[in-house]
């Protein structure tokens, strides 16, 4: 994906800058649920906080869009995959390594899922994470950072989504693939419950989230189709998507995941700076572009940072105060990791991709 321009902490992509703002929203949602940000503010505050877990679905939809776009623009599959891997893997390896070391030396307590599922911070756990194969063993899949289960899923779909899109070829076939993976995940959840007594082996696997990546890929194809001529009633579609997004946050519905995914996809399809300034202006403000640019670091590091603050007895008991402290501290750390790790490795990925045959 070619950047239009870039400053120290702002990545911009022209008419899709608002997607960077959506990344900021998704990362903030995830931090909110882990810090119980608004849990003291009644039913609505609790619903918004609880909806934070669906921030990963927004990330997955955006990733599906990015995969389809990057693959379409790449010279070949090797070039595409090099860019994607270098975008996500180096920082992930760093986060896993640092967290594992801190756990081993006792600076951090065993994370929740490590305790809950009885895994250990051993070489097996470490290598399963580094190899991106951790989703094959649910007892280690989310045992180090508390959020890392999503990264091997992203890498899996980096590898396999482009070939599947090649065979799908049309929007309708891509939608058909979404439907297939939707029902496949429901089927596998039932099998997992029967075999293991838990749905975690499927929840933390690529099969459970394939539908989100295909929603994102479909949004890329539809956006390309409507680039010059907006879809009929695009203003209503955009307004409806924003309303659906807000409703999913406050209603606490069991369908919030799908509602947030589809509303994100509709915005990706329909929004341009000329069509919906009331949406793009807040999402492309400098603070939102800044937070969206460092959102990957925000996502990876906020739980270890919260754990470290807890060990130092610095965490306030009030949810909103806890959110503000954890979020602010993680932003500072993320600025460093973005400048020192993400930007250099992204540039290296670009150079390697240009040399890929």
Short mmCIF file of C-alpha atoms in Angstrom, two decimals, residues 3 8 18 27 31 82 111 123 142-143 167 170 180 198 232 237 262 271 276 307 344 346:
data_model
loop_
_atom_site.label_atom_id
_atom_site.label_comp_id
_atom_site.label_asym_id
_atom_site.label_seq_id
_atom_site.Cartn_x
_atom_site.Cartn_y
_atom_site.Cartn_z
CA UNK A 3 1.51 6.02 1.52
CA UNK A 8 6.92 11.19 12.37
CA UNK A 18 -10.66 7.82 7.96
CA UNK A 27 -7.80 0.08 19.80
CA UNK A 31 -8.31 -0.82 26.16
CA UNK A 82 6.65 -9.51 2.40
CA UNK A 111 -1.18 -13.36 32.90
CA UNK A 123 10.35 -22.55 25.47
CA UNK A 142 -3.44 -16.00 24.54
CA UNK A 143 -1.17 -16.70 27.48
CA UNK A 167 -10.94 -18.01 -6.90
CA UNK A 170 -16.63 -11.56 -7.97
CA UNK A 180 -19.66 -20.18 4.28
CA UNK A 198 -15.01 -24.70 25.88
CA UNK A 232 -27.67 5.16 -4.56
CA UNK A 237 -26.12 4.27 4.05
CA UNK A 262 -21.11 -4.41 8.84
CA UNK A 271 -17.24 7.34 2.79
CA UNK A 276 -19.37 12.59 4.32
CA UNK A 307 -0.10 -5.42 34.81
CA UNK A 344 12.05 1.06 10.38
CA UNK A 346 7.90 -1.12 7.57
#
